[in-house]
mmCIF file of C-alpha atoms in Angstrom:
data_model
loop_
_atom_site.group_PDB
_atom_site.id
_atom_site.type_symbol
_atom_site.label_atom_id
_atom_site.label_comp_id
_atom_site.label_asym_id
_atom_site.label_seq_id
_atom_site.Cartn_x
_atom_site.Cartn_y
_atom_site.Cartn_z
ATOM 1 C CA UNK A 1 -1.592 -16.413 -13.903
ATOM 2 C CA UNK A 2 -2.962 -13.477 -11.912
ATOM 3 C CA UNK A 3 -6.271 -13.621 -13.775
ATOM 4 C CA UNK A 4 -6.385 -17.398 -13.217
ATOM 5 C CA UNK A 5 -6.013 -16.880 -9.474
ATOM 6 C CA UNK A 6 -9.084 -14.673 -9.233
ATOM 7 C CA UNK A 7 -11.168 -16.785 -11.630
ATOM 8 C CA UNK A 8 -10.109 -19.880 -9.679
ATOM 9 C CA UNK A 9 -11.259 -18.283 -6.425
ATOM 10 C CA UNK A 10 -14.733 -17.647 -7.807
ATOM 11 C CA UNK A 11 -15.002 -21.112 -9.336
ATOM 12 C CA UNK A 12 -13.856 -22.744 -6.113
ATOM 13 C CA UNK A 13 -16.524 -20.950 -4.096
ATOM 14 C CA UNK A 14 -19.182 -22.157 -6.536
ATOM 15 C CA UNK A 15 -17.964 -25.752 -6.736
ATOM 16 C CA UNK A 16 -17.042 -26.436 -3.090
ATOM 17 C CA UNK A 17 -19.064 -24.162 -0.790
ATOM 18 C CA UNK A 18 -18.356 -24.902 2.862
ATOM 19 C CA UNK A 19 -16.579 -28.240 2.287
ATOM 20 C CA UNK A 20 -13.153 -29.627 3.100
ATOM 21 C CA UNK A 21 -12.256 -30.080 -0.563
ATOM 22 C CA UNK A 22 -10.768 -26.607 -0.643
ATOM 23 C CA UNK A 23 -7.956 -27.590 1.725
ATOM 24 C CA UNK A 24 -7.281 -30.818 -0.148
ATOM 25 C CA UNK A 25 -6.982 -28.991 -3.433
ATOM 26 C CA UNK A 26 -4.871 -26.270 -1.834
ATOM 27 C CA UNK A 27 -2.348 -28.723 -0.419
ATOM 28 C CA UNK A 28 -2.246 -30.563 -3.760
ATOM 29 C CA UNK A 29 -1.367 -27.293 -5.489
ATOM 30 C CA UNK A 30 1.350 -26.613 -2.902
ATOM 31 C CA UNK A 31 2.851 -30.029 -3.655
ATOM 32 C CA UNK A 32 2.672 -29.320 -7.386
ATOM 33 C CA UNK A 33 4.376 -25.946 -6.869
ATOM 34 C CA UNK A 34 7.166 -27.563 -4.845
ATOM 35 C CA UNK A 35 7.720 -30.166 -7.560
ATOM 36 C CA UNK A 36 7.788 -27.577 -10.352
ATOM 37 C CA UNK A 37 10.133 -25.200 -8.534
ATOM 38 C CA UNK A 38 12.364 -28.132 -7.545
ATOM 39 C CA UNK A 39 12.513 -29.273 -11.160
ATOM 40 C CA UNK A 40 13.424 -25.729 -12.248
ATOM 41 C CA UNK A 41 16.642 -26.014 -10.196
ATOM 42 C CA UNK A 42 17.838 -29.011 -12.180
ATOM 43 C CA UNK A 43 20.475 -28.512 -14.930
ATOM 44 C CA UNK A 44 17.965 -27.853 -17.705
ATOM 45 C CA UNK A 45 17.891 -25.377 -20.608
ATOM 46 C CA UNK A 46 17.243 -21.836 -19.382
ATOM 47 C CA UNK A 47 13.923 -21.523 -21.207
ATOM 48 C CA UNK A 48 12.586 -24.749 -19.713
ATOM 49 C CA UNK A 49 13.780 -23.811 -16.209
ATOM 50 C CA UNK A 50 12.074 -20.412 -16.485
ATOM 51 C CA UNK A 51 8.853 -22.050 -17.668
ATOM 52 C CA UNK A 52 8.872 -24.512 -14.763
ATOM 53 C CA UNK A 53 9.536 -21.662 -12.329
ATOM 54 C CA UNK A 54 6.639 -19.612 -13.734
ATOM 55 C CA UNK A 55 4.302 -22.600 -13.491
ATOM 56 C CA UNK A 56 5.420 -23.203 -9.896
ATOM 57 C CA UNK A 57 4.721 -19.590 -8.961
ATOM 58 C CA UNK A 58 1.323 -19.901 -10.610
ATOM 59 C CA UNK A 59 0.553 -23.020 -8.564
ATOM 60 C CA UNK A 60 1.546 -21.190 -5.367
ATOM 61 C CA UNK A 61 -0.807 -18.327 -6.271
ATOM 62 C CA UNK A 62 -3.651 -20.741 -6.987
ATOM 63 C CA UNK A 63 -3.092 -22.556 -3.675
ATOM 64 C CA UNK A 64 -3.692 -19.448 -1.562
ATOM 65 C CA UNK A 65 -7.489 -19.038 -1.954
ATOM 66 C CA UNK A 66 -8.452 -22.496 -0.646
ATOM 67 C CA UNK A 67 -5.922 -22.471 2.198
ATOM 68 C CA UNK A 68 -6.482 -19.006 3.644
ATOM 69 C CA UNK A 69 -9.618 -17.256 4.934
ATOM 70 C CA UNK A 70 -10.828 -14.319 2.861
ATOM 71 C CA UNK A 71 -9.626 -11.648 5.295
ATOM 72 C CA UNK A 72 -6.063 -13.054 5.156
ATOM 73 C CA UNK A 73 -5.964 -13.813 1.440
ATOM 74 C CA UNK A 74 -5.177 -10.276 0.316
ATOM 75 C CA UNK A 75 -2.295 -10.140 2.829
ATOM 76 C CA UNK A 76 -0.786 -13.269 1.290
ATOM 77 C CA UNK A 77 -1.122 -11.822 -2.216
ATOM 78 C CA UNK A 78 0.582 -8.590 -1.091
ATOM 79 C CA UNK A 79 3.526 -10.495 0.389
ATOM 80 C CA UNK A 80 3.781 -12.769 -2.654
ATOM 81 C CA UNK A 81 3.811 -9.724 -4.946
ATOM 82 C CA UNK A 82 6.722 -8.157 -3.055
ATOM 83 C CA UNK A 83 8.623 -11.465 -3.206
ATOM 84 C CA UNK A 84 8.037 -11.677 -6.968
ATOM 85 C CA UNK A 85 9.337 -8.140 -7.522
ATOM 86 C CA UNK A 86 12.429 -8.867 -5.411
ATOM 87 C CA UNK A 87 12.954 -12.180 -7.244
ATOM 88 C CA UNK A 88 12.668 -10.388 -10.572
ATOM 89 C CA UNK A 89 15.356 -7.953 -9.488
ATOM 90 C CA UNK A 90 17.664 -10.703 -8.261
ATOM 91 C CA UNK A 91 17.373 -12.702 -11.472
ATOM 92 C CA UNK A 92 17.077 -9.648 -13.771
ATOM 93 C CA UNK A 93 13.783 -11.113 -14.998
ATOM 94 C CA UNK A 94 11.474 -8.261 -15.922
ATOM 95 C CA UNK A 95 8.535 -10.597 -16.527
ATOM 96 C CA UNK A 96 8.600 -11.796 -12.917
ATOM 97 C CA UNK A 97 8.987 -8.236 -11.614
ATOM 98 C CA UNK A 98 6.132 -6.998 -13.809
ATOM 99 C CA UNK A 99 3.894 -9.863 -12.681
ATOM 100 C CA UNK A 100 4.608 -9.000 -9.060
ATOM 101 C CA UNK A 101 3.806 -5.357 -9.748
ATOM 102 C CA UNK A 102 0.475 -6.227 -11.353
ATOM 103 C CA UNK A 103 -0.415 -8.571 -8.492
ATOM 104 C CA UNK A 104 0.496 -5.822 -6.018
ATOM 105 C CA UNK A 105 -1.780 -3.390 -7.862
ATOM 106 C CA UNK A 106 -4.693 -5.858 -7.677
ATOM 107 C CA UNK A 107 -4.036 -6.415 -3.969
ATOM 108 C CA UNK A 108 -3.902 -2.661 -3.379
ATOM 109 C CA UNK A 109 -7.259 -2.180 -5.072
ATOM 110 C CA UNK A 110 -8.710 -4.974 -2.926
ATOM 111 C CA UNK A 111 -7.453 -3.519 0.375
ATOM 112 C CA UNK A 112 -8.742 -0.041 -0.506
ATOM 113 C CA UNK A 113 -12.191 -1.436 -1.344
ATOM 114 C CA UNK A 114 -12.157 -3.422 1.906
ATOM 115 C CA UNK A 115 -11.124 -0.368 3.922
ATOM 116 C CA UNK A 116 -13.952 1.640 2.388
ATOM 117 C CA UNK A 117 -16.681 -0.998 2.749
ATOM 118 C CA UNK A 118 -15.851 -2.773 6.044
ATOM 119 C CA UNK A 119 -17.420 -1.589 9.262
ATOM 120 C CA UNK A 120 -15.018 0.120 11.718
ATOM 121 C CA UNK A 121 -13.344 -2.257 14.164
ATOM 122 C CA UNK A 122 -13.200 -2.126 17.933
ATOM 123 C CA UNK A 123 -9.564 -1.059 18.078
ATOM 124 C CA UNK A 124 -6.724 0.466 16.114
ATOM 125 C CA UNK A 125 -5.628 -2.833 14.528
ATOM 126 C CA UNK A 126 -8.755 -4.016 12.761
ATOM 127 C CA UNK A 127 -8.615 -6.459 9.851
ATOM 128 C CA UNK A 128 -8.869 -3.649 7.282
ATOM 129 C CA UNK A 129 -6.087 -1.661 8.955
ATOM 130 C CA UNK A 130 -3.811 -4.706 9.133
ATOM 131 C CA UNK A 131 -4.431 -5.443 5.443
ATOM 132 C CA UNK A 132 -3.527 -1.842 4.587
ATOM 133 C CA UNK A 133 -0.364 -2.019 6.713
ATOM 134 C CA UNK A 134 0.752 -5.296 5.102
ATOM 135 C CA UNK A 135 0.157 -3.880 1.620
ATOM 136 C CA UNK A 136 2.058 -0.676 2.415
ATOM 137 C CA UNK A 137 5.025 -2.668 3.744
ATOM 138 C CA UNK A 138 5.003 -4.907 0.661
ATOM 139 C CA UNK A 139 4.733 -1.906 -1.672
ATOM 140 C CA UNK A 140 7.596 -0.078 0.054
ATOM 141 C CA UNK A 141 9.759 -3.202 -0.238
ATOM 142 C CA UNK A 142 8.853 -3.525 -3.911
ATOM 143 C CA UNK A 143 9.522 0.156 -4.686
ATOM 144 C CA UNK A 144 12.796 0.605 -2.833
ATOM 145 C CA UNK A 145 14.216 -2.907 -3.088
ATOM 146 C CA UNK A 146 12.738 -4.340 -6.249
ATOM 147 C CA UNK A 147 13.067 -1.520 -8.777
ATOM 148 C CA UNK A 148 16.737 -0.794 -8.206
ATOM 149 C CA UNK A 149 18.048 -2.916 -11.056
ATOM 150 C CA UNK A 150 15.709 -1.220 -13.531
ATOM 151 C CA UNK A 151 16.242 2.337 -12.246
ATOM 152 C CA UNK A 152 17.200 3.746 -15.630
ATOM 153 C CA UNK A 153 13.821 2.739 -17.076
ATOM 154 C CA UNK A 154 11.546 3.225 -14.095
ATOM 155 C CA UNK A 155 11.909 6.815 -12.868
ATOM 156 C CA UNK A 156 8.344 7.640 -13.895
ATOM 157 C CA UNK A 157 7.151 4.280 -12.547
ATOM 158 C CA UNK A 158 8.904 4.907 -9.233
ATOM 159 C CA UNK A 159 7.255 8.322 -8.904
ATOM 160 C CA UNK A 160 3.835 6.850 -9.729
ATOM 161 C CA UNK A 161 4.403 4.003 -7.277
ATOM 162 C CA UNK A 162 5.431 6.350 -4.462
ATOM 163 C CA UNK A 163 2.311 8.462 -5.104
ATOM 164 C CA UNK A 164 0.136 5.325 -4.977
ATOM 165 C CA UNK A 165 1.784 4.121 -1.759
ATOM 166 C CA UNK A 166 1.348 7.507 -0.089
ATOM 167 C CA UNK A 167 -2.288 7.628 -1.204
ATOM 168 C CA UNK A 168 -2.881 4.260 0.476
ATOM 169 C CA UNK A 169 -1.059 5.528 3.600
ATOM 170 C CA UNK A 170 -3.500 8.453 3.716
ATOM 171 C CA UNK A 171 -6.409 5.986 3.475
ATOM 172 C CA UNK A 172 -4.807 3.852 6.200
ATOM 173 C CA UNK A 173 -4.546 6.856 8.526
ATOM 174 C CA UNK A 174 -8.211 7.626 7.881
ATOM 175 C CA UNK A 175 -9.074 3.998 8.659
ATOM 176 C CA UNK A 176 -6.997 4.000 11.856
ATOM 177 C CA UNK A 177 -8.931 7.041 13.083
ATOM 178 C CA UNK A 178 -12.254 5.345 12.350
ATOM 179 C CA UNK A 179 -11.235 2.111 14.080
ATOM 180 C CA UNK A 180 -9.850 3.958 17.111
ATOM 181 C CA UNK A 181 -12.622 6.525 17.635
ATOM 182 C CA UNK A 182 -15.597 5.023 15.810
ATOM 183 C CA UNK A 183 -17.812 6.273 13.027
ATOM 184 C CA UNK A 184 -19.007 5.304 9.578
ATOM 185 C CA UNK A 185 -17.239 5.684 6.258
ATOM 186 C CA UNK A 186 -19.816 8.351 5.424
ATOM 187 C CA UNK A 187 -18.587 11.866 6.207
ATOM 188 C CA UNK A 188 -21.751 12.997 7.966
ATOM 189 C CA UNK A 189 -21.667 9.961 10.284
ATOM 190 C CA UNK A 190 -18.078 10.405 11.507
ATOM 191 C CA UNK A 191 -17.953 11.731 15.097
ATOM 192 C CA UNK A 192 -15.926 14.782 16.078
ATOM 193 C CA UNK A 193 -13.118 12.746 17.666
ATOM 194 C CA UNK A 194 -12.527 10.778 14.490
ATOM 195 C CA UNK A 195 -12.668 13.873 12.302
ATOM 196 C CA UNK A 196 -10.089 15.600 14.505
ATOM 197 C CA UNK A 197 -7.819 12.536 14.474
ATOM 198 C CA UNK A 198 -8.012 12.327 10.670
ATOM 199 C CA UNK A 199 -7.048 15.984 10.261
ATOM 200 C CA UNK A 200 -4.147 15.714 12.717
ATOM 201 C CA UNK A 201 -2.834 12.482 11.191
ATOM 202 C CA UNK A 202 -3.035 13.862 7.662
ATOM 203 C CA UNK A 203 -1.363 17.127 8.639
ATOM 204 C CA UNK A 204 1.432 15.311 10.462
ATOM 205 C CA UNK A 205 2.019 12.939 7.557
ATOM 206 C CA UNK A 206 2.049 15.843 5.094
ATOM 207 C CA UNK A 207 4.763 17.539 7.170
ATOM 208 C CA UNK A 208 6.714 14.262 7.314
ATOM 209 C CA UNK A 209 6.491 13.851 3.526
ATOM 210 C CA UNK A 210 7.678 17.388 2.973
ATOM 211 C CA UNK A 211 10.568 16.980 5.417
ATOM 212 C CA UNK A 212 11.643 13.663 3.898
ATOM 213 C CA UNK A 213 11.400 15.114 0.412
ATOM 214 C CA UNK A 214 13.593 18.047 1.422
ATOM 215 C CA UNK A 215 16.128 15.764 3.091
ATOM 216 C CA UNK A 216 16.335 13.393 0.126
ATOM 217 C CA UNK A 217 16.023 16.142 -2.512
ATOM 218 C CA UNK A 218 12.971 14.318 -3.879
ATOM 219 C CA UNK A 219 10.701 16.818 -5.608
ATOM 220 C CA UNK A 220 7.871 14.290 -6.039
ATOM 221 C CA UNK A 221 7.650 13.705 -2.274
ATOM 222 C CA UNK A 222 7.654 17.445 -1.613
ATOM 223 C CA UNK A 223 4.785 17.950 -4.035
ATOM 224 C CA UNK A 224 2.877 15.041 -2.524
ATOM 225 C CA UNK A 225 3.298 16.582 0.929
ATOM 226 C CA UNK A 226 2.061 19.949 -0.326
ATOM 227 C CA UNK A 227 -0.899 18.278 -2.042
ATOM 228 C CA UNK A 228 -1.828 16.491 1.180
ATOM 229 C CA UNK A 229 -1.565 19.799 3.052
ATOM 230 C CA UNK A 230 -3.997 21.297 0.532
ATOM 231 C CA UNK A 231 -6.437 18.383 0.950
ATOM 232 C CA UNK A 232 -6.205 18.617 4.746
ATOM 233 C CA UNK A 233 -6.755 22.378 4.647
ATOM 234 C CA UNK A 234 -9.857 21.903 2.495
ATOM 235 C CA UNK A 235 -11.127 19.230 4.892
ATOM 236 C CA UNK A 236 -10.639 21.502 7.906
ATOM 237 C CA UNK A 237 -12.293 24.438 6.143
ATOM 238 C CA UNK A 238 -15.292 22.685 4.638
ATOM 239 C CA UNK A 239 -15.910 19.702 6.943
ATOM 240 C CA UNK A 240 -14.354 20.266 10.365
ATOM 241 C CA UNK A 241 -15.490 23.872 10.774
ATOM 242 C CA UNK A 242 -18.965 22.954 9.560
ATOM 243 C CA UNK A 243 -19.605 19.779 11.560
ATOM 244 C CA UNK A 244 -17.329 19.605 14.623
ATOM 245 C CA UNK A 245 -18.154 20.953 18.043
ATOM 246 C CA UNK A 246 -16.426 24.160 19.145
ATOM 247 C CA UNK A 247 -13.552 22.576 21.092
ATOM 248 C CA UNK A 248 -12.768 20.147 18.263
ATOM 249 C CA UNK A 249 -12.814 22.977 15.711
ATOM 250 C CA UNK A 250 -10.221 24.865 17.738
ATOM 251 C CA UNK A 251 -8.062 21.770 18.166
ATOM 252 C CA UNK A 252 -8.267 20.959 14.453
ATOM 253 C CA UNK A 253 -7.214 24.454 13.392
ATOM 254 C CA UNK A 254 -4.384 24.594 15.953
ATOM 255 C CA UNK A 255 -3.082 21.155 15.015
ATOM 256 C CA UNK A 256 -3.061 21.930 11.295
ATOM 257 C CA UNK A 257 -1.484 25.320 11.962
ATOM 258 C CA UNK A 258 1.353 23.767 13.981
ATOM 259 C CA UNK A 259 2.021 21.208 11.235
ATOM 260 C CA UNK A 260 2.117 23.932 8.572
ATOM 261 C CA UNK A 261 4.432 26.138 10.667
ATOM 262 C CA UNK A 262 6.825 23.213 11.154
ATOM 263 C CA UNK A 263 6.721 22.428 7.440
ATOM 264 C CA UNK A 264 7.349 26.078 6.566
ATOM 265 C CA UNK A 265 10.329 26.218 8.940
ATOM 266 C CA UNK A 266 11.803 23.043 7.427
ATOM 267 C CA UNK A 267 11.345 24.365 3.903
ATOM 268 C CA UNK A 268 12.948 27.738 4.765
ATOM 269 C CA UNK A 269 15.865 25.981 6.431
ATOM 270 C CA UNK A 270 16.421 23.776 3.385
ATOM 271 C CA UNK A 271 16.331 26.766 1.024
ATOM 272 C CA UNK A 272 18.814 28.721 3.165
ATOM 273 C CA UNK A 273 21.141 25.711 3.334
ATOM 274 C CA UNK A 274 21.008 25.352 -0.451
ATOM 275 C CA UNK A 275 21.829 29.044 -0.929
ATOM 276 C CA UNK A 276 24.788 28.806 1.450
ATOM 277 C CA UNK A 277 26.074 25.760 -0.446
ATOM 278 C CA UNK A 278 25.741 27.557 -3.780
ATOM 279 C CA UNK A 279 27.520 30.632 -2.432
ATOM 280 C CA UNK A 280 30.393 28.527 -1.091
ATOM 281 C CA UNK A 281 30.721 26.820 -4.455
#
């Protein structure tokens, strides 16, 4: 069904370029989806009801491309994916949950490509930034609300999903800095203000990841925070110090230093608290 949605989008653009047939077909698919999902609620055999439900979800997916503009389409797919994962949890249907996860992965790839290729906007909330924010919200809902019923089987999947979400958050912070302060996606074309904002946002988020990982005793989040600190430190050392003006270099180093000091203090506090707890036990 996911593959059909993307193939359908391409075929629709070739068959009906710039015409009103797209909306007609989209509304027809919405009506078909409503009929299929309504029929699935009738007292039918479980297999038949599941099949009707799957076909209805497929019709909903196929109706999105003709009804929504391109810049909003990926947002709709992200939201639909989160709904599918939550529905799979509620009904204990792993096929639905897996389909939502795959659709979410496709949507994530699309928003990352858009963020990389689109020109910076004129404000913080450009189309690319909004698409990233919607995907992050959908992914967080899917990870922390949709995987709960399959927790025994999805520890590795949950860790991989959290790493993917945090990677997209890092890209979103980079995109926010570009939209707010200007610049190109190319490193050498990013002005000093944007470079400084990227370093500060990454350092702050790394400290937040480390603090949250310490609070929740989540080793994967702690390692992700440390990895982001390492990436930010490399950026400051090899890019900021080489390309920024003097005042921005100083600000970048001070900002990263403050974030690392805070993270170190939080880590030391957590270690001391753990030792006190072990001694009391």
